[in-house]
Short mmCIF file of C-alpha atoms and ligand atoms in Angstrom, two decimals:
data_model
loop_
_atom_site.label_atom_id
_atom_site.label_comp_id
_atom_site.label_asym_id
_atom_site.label_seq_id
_atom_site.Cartn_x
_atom_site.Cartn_y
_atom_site.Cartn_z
CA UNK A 5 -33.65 -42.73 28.13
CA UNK A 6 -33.82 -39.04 26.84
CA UNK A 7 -31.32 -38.10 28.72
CA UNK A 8 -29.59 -40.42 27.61
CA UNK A 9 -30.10 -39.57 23.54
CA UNK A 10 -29.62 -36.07 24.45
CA UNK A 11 -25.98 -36.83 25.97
CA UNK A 12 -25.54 -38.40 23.11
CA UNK A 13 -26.63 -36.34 20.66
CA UNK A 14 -24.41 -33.40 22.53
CA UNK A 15 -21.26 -35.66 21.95
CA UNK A 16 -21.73 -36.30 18.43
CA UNK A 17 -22.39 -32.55 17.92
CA UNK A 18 -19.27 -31.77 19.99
CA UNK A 19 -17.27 -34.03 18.28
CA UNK A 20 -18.34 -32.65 14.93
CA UNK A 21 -17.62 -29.47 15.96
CA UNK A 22 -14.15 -30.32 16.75
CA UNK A 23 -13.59 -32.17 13.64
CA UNK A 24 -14.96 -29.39 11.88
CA UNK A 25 -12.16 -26.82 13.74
CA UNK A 26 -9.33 -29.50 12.56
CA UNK A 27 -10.60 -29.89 8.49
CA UNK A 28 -10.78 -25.76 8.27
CA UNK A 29 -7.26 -26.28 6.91
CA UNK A 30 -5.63 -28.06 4.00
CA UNK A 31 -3.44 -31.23 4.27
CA UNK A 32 -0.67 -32.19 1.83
CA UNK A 33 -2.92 -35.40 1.03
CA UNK A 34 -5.77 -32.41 0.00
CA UNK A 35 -2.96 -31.27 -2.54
CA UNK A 36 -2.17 -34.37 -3.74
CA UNK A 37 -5.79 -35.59 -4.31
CA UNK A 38 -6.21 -32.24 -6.52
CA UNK A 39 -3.47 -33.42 -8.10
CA UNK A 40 -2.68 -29.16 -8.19
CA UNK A 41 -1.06 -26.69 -6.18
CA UNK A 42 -3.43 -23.46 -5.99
CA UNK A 43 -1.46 -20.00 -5.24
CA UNK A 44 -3.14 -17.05 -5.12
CA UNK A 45 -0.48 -14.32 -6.55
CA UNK A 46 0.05 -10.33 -7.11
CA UNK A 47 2.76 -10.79 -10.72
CA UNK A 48 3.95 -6.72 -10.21
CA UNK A 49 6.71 -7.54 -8.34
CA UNK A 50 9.85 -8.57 -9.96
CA UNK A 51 12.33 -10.12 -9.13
CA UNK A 52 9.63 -12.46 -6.68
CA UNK A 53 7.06 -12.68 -9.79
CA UNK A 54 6.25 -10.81 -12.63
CA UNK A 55 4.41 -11.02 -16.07
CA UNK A 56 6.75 -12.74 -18.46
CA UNK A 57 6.63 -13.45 -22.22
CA UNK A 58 3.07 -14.67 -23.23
CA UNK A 59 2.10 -13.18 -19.26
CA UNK A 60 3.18 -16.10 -17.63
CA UNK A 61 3.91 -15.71 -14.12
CA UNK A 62 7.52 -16.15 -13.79
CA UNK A 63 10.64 -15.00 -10.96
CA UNK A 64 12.21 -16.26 -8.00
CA UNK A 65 9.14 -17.71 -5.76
CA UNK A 66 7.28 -19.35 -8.83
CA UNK A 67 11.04 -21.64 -9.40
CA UNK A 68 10.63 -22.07 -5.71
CA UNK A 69 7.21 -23.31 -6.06
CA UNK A 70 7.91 -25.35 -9.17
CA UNK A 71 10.46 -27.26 -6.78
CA UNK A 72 7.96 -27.89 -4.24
CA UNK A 73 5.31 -29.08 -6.61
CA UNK A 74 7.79 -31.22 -8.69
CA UNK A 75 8.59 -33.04 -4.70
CA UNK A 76 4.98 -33.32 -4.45
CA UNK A 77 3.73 -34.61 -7.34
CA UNK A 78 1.64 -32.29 -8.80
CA UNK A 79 1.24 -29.43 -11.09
CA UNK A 80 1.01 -25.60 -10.23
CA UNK A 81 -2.78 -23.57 -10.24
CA UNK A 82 -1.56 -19.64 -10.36
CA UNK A 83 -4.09 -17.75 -9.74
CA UNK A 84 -3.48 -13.81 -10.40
CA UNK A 85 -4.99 -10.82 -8.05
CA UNK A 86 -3.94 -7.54 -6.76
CA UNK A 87 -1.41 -7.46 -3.75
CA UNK A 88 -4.65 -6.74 -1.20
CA UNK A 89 -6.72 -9.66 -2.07
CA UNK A 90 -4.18 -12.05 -1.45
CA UNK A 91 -4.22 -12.44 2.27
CA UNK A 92 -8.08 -12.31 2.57
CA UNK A 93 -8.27 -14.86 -0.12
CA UNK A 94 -5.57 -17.44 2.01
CA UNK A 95 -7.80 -16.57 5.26
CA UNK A 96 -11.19 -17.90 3.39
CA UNK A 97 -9.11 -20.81 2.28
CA UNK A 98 -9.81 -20.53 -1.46
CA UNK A 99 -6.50 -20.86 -2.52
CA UNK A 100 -3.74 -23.10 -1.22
CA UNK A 101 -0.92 -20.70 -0.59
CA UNK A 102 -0.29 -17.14 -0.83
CA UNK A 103 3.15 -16.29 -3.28
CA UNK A 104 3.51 -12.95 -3.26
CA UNK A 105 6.70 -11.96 -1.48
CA UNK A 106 4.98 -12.10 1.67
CA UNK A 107 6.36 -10.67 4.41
CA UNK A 108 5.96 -12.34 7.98
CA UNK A 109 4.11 -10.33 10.65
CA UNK A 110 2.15 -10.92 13.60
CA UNK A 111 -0.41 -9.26 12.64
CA UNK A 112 -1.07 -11.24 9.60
CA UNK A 113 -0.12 -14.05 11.85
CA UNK A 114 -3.98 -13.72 13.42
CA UNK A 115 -5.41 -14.09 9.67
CA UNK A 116 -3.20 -16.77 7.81
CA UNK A 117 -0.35 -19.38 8.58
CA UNK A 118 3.20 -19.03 7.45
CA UNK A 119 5.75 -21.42 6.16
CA UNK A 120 8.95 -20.70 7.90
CA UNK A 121 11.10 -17.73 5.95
CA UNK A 122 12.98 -18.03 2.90
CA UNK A 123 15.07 -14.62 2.84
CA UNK A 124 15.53 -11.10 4.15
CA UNK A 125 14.56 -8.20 2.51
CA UNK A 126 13.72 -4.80 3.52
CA UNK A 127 11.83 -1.04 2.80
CA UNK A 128 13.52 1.43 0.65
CA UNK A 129 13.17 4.70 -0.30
CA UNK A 130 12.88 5.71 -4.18
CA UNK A 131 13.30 9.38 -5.14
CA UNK A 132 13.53 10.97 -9.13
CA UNK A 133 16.80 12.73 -10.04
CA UNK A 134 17.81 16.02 -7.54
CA UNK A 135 15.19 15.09 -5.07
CA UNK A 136 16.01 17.07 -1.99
CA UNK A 137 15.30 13.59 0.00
CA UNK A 138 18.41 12.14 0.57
CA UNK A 139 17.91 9.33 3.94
CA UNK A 140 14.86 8.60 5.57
CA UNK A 141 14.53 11.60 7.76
CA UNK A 142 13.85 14.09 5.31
CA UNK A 143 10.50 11.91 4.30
CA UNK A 144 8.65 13.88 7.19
CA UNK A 145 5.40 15.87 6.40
CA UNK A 146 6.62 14.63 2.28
CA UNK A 147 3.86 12.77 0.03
CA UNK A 148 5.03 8.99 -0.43
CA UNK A 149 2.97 6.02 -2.57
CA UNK A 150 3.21 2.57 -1.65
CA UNK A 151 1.31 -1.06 -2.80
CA UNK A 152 -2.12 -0.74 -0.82
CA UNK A 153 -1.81 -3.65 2.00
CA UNK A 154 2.10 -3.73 1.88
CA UNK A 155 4.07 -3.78 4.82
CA UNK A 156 5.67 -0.31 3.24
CA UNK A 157 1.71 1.38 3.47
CA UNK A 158 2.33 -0.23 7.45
CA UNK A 159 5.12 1.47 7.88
CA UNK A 160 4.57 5.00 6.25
CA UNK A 161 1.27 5.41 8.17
CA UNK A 162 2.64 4.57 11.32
CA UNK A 163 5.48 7.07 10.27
CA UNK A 164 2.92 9.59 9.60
CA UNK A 165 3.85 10.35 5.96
CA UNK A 166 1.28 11.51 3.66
CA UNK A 167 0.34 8.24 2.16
CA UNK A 168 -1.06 7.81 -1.23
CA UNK A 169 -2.09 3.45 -1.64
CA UNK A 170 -2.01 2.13 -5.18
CA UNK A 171 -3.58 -1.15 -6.15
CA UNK A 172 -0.71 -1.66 -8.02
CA UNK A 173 2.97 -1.27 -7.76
CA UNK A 174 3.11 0.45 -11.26
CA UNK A 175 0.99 2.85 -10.28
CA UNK A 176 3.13 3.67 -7.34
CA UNK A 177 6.07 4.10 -9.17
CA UNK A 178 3.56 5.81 -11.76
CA UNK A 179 3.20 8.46 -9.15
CA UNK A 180 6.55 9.30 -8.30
CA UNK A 181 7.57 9.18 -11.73
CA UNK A 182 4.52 12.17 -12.31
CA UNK A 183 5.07 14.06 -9.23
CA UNK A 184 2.47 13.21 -7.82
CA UNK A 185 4.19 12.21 -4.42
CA UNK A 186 7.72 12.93 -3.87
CA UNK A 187 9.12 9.39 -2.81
CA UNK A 188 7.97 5.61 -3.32
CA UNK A 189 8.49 3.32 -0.42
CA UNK A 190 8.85 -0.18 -1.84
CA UNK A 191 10.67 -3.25 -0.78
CA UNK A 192 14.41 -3.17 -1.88
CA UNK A 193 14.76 -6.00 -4.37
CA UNK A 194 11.79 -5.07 -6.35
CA UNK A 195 13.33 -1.76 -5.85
CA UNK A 196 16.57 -2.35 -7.57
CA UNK A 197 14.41 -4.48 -10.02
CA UNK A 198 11.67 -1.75 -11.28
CA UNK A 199 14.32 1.00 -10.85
CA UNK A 200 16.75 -0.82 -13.29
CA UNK A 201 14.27 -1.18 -16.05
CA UNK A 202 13.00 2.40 -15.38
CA UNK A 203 16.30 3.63 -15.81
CA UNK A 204 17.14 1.30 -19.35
CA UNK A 205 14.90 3.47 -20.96
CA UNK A 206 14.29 6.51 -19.46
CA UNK A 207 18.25 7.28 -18.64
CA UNK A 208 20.70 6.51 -15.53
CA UNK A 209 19.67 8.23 -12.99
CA UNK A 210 16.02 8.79 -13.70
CA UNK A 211 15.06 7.22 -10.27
CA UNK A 212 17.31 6.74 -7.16
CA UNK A 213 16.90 3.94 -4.45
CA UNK A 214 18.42 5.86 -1.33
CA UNK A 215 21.00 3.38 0.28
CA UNK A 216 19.01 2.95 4.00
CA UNK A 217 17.44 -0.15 4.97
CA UNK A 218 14.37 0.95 6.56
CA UNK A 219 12.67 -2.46 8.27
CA UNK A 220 13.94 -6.05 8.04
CA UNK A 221 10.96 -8.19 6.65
CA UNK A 222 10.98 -12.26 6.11
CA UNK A 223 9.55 -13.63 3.14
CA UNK A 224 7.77 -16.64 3.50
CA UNK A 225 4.51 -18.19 2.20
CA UNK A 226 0.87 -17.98 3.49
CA UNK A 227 -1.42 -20.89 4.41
CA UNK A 228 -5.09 -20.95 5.89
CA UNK A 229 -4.97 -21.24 9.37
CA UNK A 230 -5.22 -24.58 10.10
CA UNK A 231 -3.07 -26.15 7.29
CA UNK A 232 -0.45 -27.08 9.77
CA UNK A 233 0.24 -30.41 7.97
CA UNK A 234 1.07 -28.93 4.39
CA UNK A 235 2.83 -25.85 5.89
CA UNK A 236 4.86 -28.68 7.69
CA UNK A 237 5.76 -30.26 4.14
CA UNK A 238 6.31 -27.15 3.00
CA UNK A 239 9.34 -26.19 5.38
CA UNK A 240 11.12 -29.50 5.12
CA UNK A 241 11.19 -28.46 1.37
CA UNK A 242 12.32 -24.74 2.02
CA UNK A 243 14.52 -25.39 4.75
CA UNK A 244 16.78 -27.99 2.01
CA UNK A 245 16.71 -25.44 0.02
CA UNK A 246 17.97 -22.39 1.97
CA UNK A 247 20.72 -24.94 3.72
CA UNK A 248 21.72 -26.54 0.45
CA UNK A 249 22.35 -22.92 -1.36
CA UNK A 250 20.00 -23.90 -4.20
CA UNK A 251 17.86 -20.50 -3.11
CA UNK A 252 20.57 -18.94 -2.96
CA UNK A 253 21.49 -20.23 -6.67
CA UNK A 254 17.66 -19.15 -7.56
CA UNK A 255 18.70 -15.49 -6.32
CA UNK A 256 22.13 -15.65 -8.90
CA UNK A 257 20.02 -16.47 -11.59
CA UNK A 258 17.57 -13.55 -11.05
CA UNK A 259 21.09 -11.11 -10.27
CA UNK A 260 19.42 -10.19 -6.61
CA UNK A 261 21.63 -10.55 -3.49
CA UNK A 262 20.13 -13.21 -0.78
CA UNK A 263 20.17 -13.07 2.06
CA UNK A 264 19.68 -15.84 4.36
CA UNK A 265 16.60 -15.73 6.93
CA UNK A 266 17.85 -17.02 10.55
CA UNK A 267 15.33 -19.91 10.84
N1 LIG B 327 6.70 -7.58 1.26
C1 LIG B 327 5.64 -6.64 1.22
C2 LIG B 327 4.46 -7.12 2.03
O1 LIG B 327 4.39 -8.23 2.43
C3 LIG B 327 5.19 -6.33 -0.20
C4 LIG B 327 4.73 -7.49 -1.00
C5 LIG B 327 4.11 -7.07 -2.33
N2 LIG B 327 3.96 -8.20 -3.17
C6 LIG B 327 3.51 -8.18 -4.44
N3 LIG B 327 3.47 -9.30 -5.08
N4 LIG B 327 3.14 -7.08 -5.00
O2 LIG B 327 3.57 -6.38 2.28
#
């Protein structure tokens, strides 16, 4: 008879162990019984998302987003953090989805889930007026600041460029704009973005985005591990989009060239 209850007792805490695996992630029924989307987002990085009139969170992934939630039923949660918190905050599944011009890799892959890609984009170098750095190969042994937890801090270390991390992309571009480092590595849309702005009122030609793709990087959108089901929703809703041009129309509006991810 014990043996027995303790067989049994080993199922019922094997299966709850199981179940408890499966429920780490969220469903698209989790969303809709909310009633509320919750992203977890870093607003410094135009054209993606940025601090509009009244600071609301506005750009190209936040219209994506309002799509999605508009198919689902429910209303939009932003919640607003620095670039480096984002990811950690997806893994620990206290937030929904990660919006933050995300770029895939694998090894983020081992912390969060992605939705399938939504565009291209890629590093680029930023330099002030008569910098001697003209491509990438004259960044060697120079001083360059990046967003801390970016892909472009990735790629600069591995590089071996002195790298200077800023919290946020301001500061980056804060730096180079003070001397402080002699180039910004950023990626190229928020580039032409911050650059074109900097420029409006400090003169053409204040800051230069060197014309060399550095890395190609797919944006997509990050998930707790686990949240299979919603990511799944999720990609039917992207994957409309990117065939039926209407990201593609999002980009337009925002005056950034898209390109098309090869999903
Ligand atoms: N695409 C780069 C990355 O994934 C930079 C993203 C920065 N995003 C932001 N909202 N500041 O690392």
């Amino acid at each position: 008879m014990k043996k027995i209850i303790a067989l049994a007792l080993s199922l019922l805490m094997l299966t709850a162990t199981l179940a408890g695996c499966g429920s780490s992630g969220t469903t698209l029924a989790d969303v809709k019984k909310a009633g509320t989307l919750t992203i977890a987002t870093s607003p410094d990085f135009p054209p993606f998302e940025s601090l509009g009139e009244n600071n609301a969170v506005e750009g190209i992934e936040i219209e994506i987003l309002n799509t999605i939630c508009e198919r689902f039923g429910v209303t939009l949660t932003i919640n607003q953090m620095d670039f480096d918190s984002v990811i950690p905050g997806i893994n620990a599944g206290k937030f929904d989805l990660g919006v933050s011009g995300i770029s895939v890799t694998e090894e983020r892959k081992k912390n969060v889930l992605f939705t399938d890609p939504y565009c291209l984009a890629a590093q680029a170098i930023v330099v002030t007026a008569g910098s001697p750095i003209a491509s990438k190969a004259d960044l060697t042994g120079k001083t360059v600041s990046v967003q801390t937890g970016t892909t472009a801090e990735d790629f600069c270390m591995k590089e071996g460029y002195d790298v200077k991390g800023f919290a946020a992309n301001s500061d980056a571009e804060a730096a180079l704009v003070t001397g402080k480092v002699d180039a910004w590595v950023i990626d190229d849309l928020t580039a032409a973005e911050m650059v074109k702005a900097y420029n409006e009122e400090n003169g053409e030609g204040s800051l230069v985005i060197l014309s060399e793709a550095m890395t190609t990087e797919p944006y997509a959108f990050a998930l707790t591990l686990g949240s299979d089901d919603l990511a799944a929703e999720i990609n039917k809703i992207i994957n409309e989009m990117v065939s039926d041009g209407s990201i593609a129309a999002i980009f337009e509006k925002y005056d950034a060239p898209y390109t098309a991810p090869h999903n």
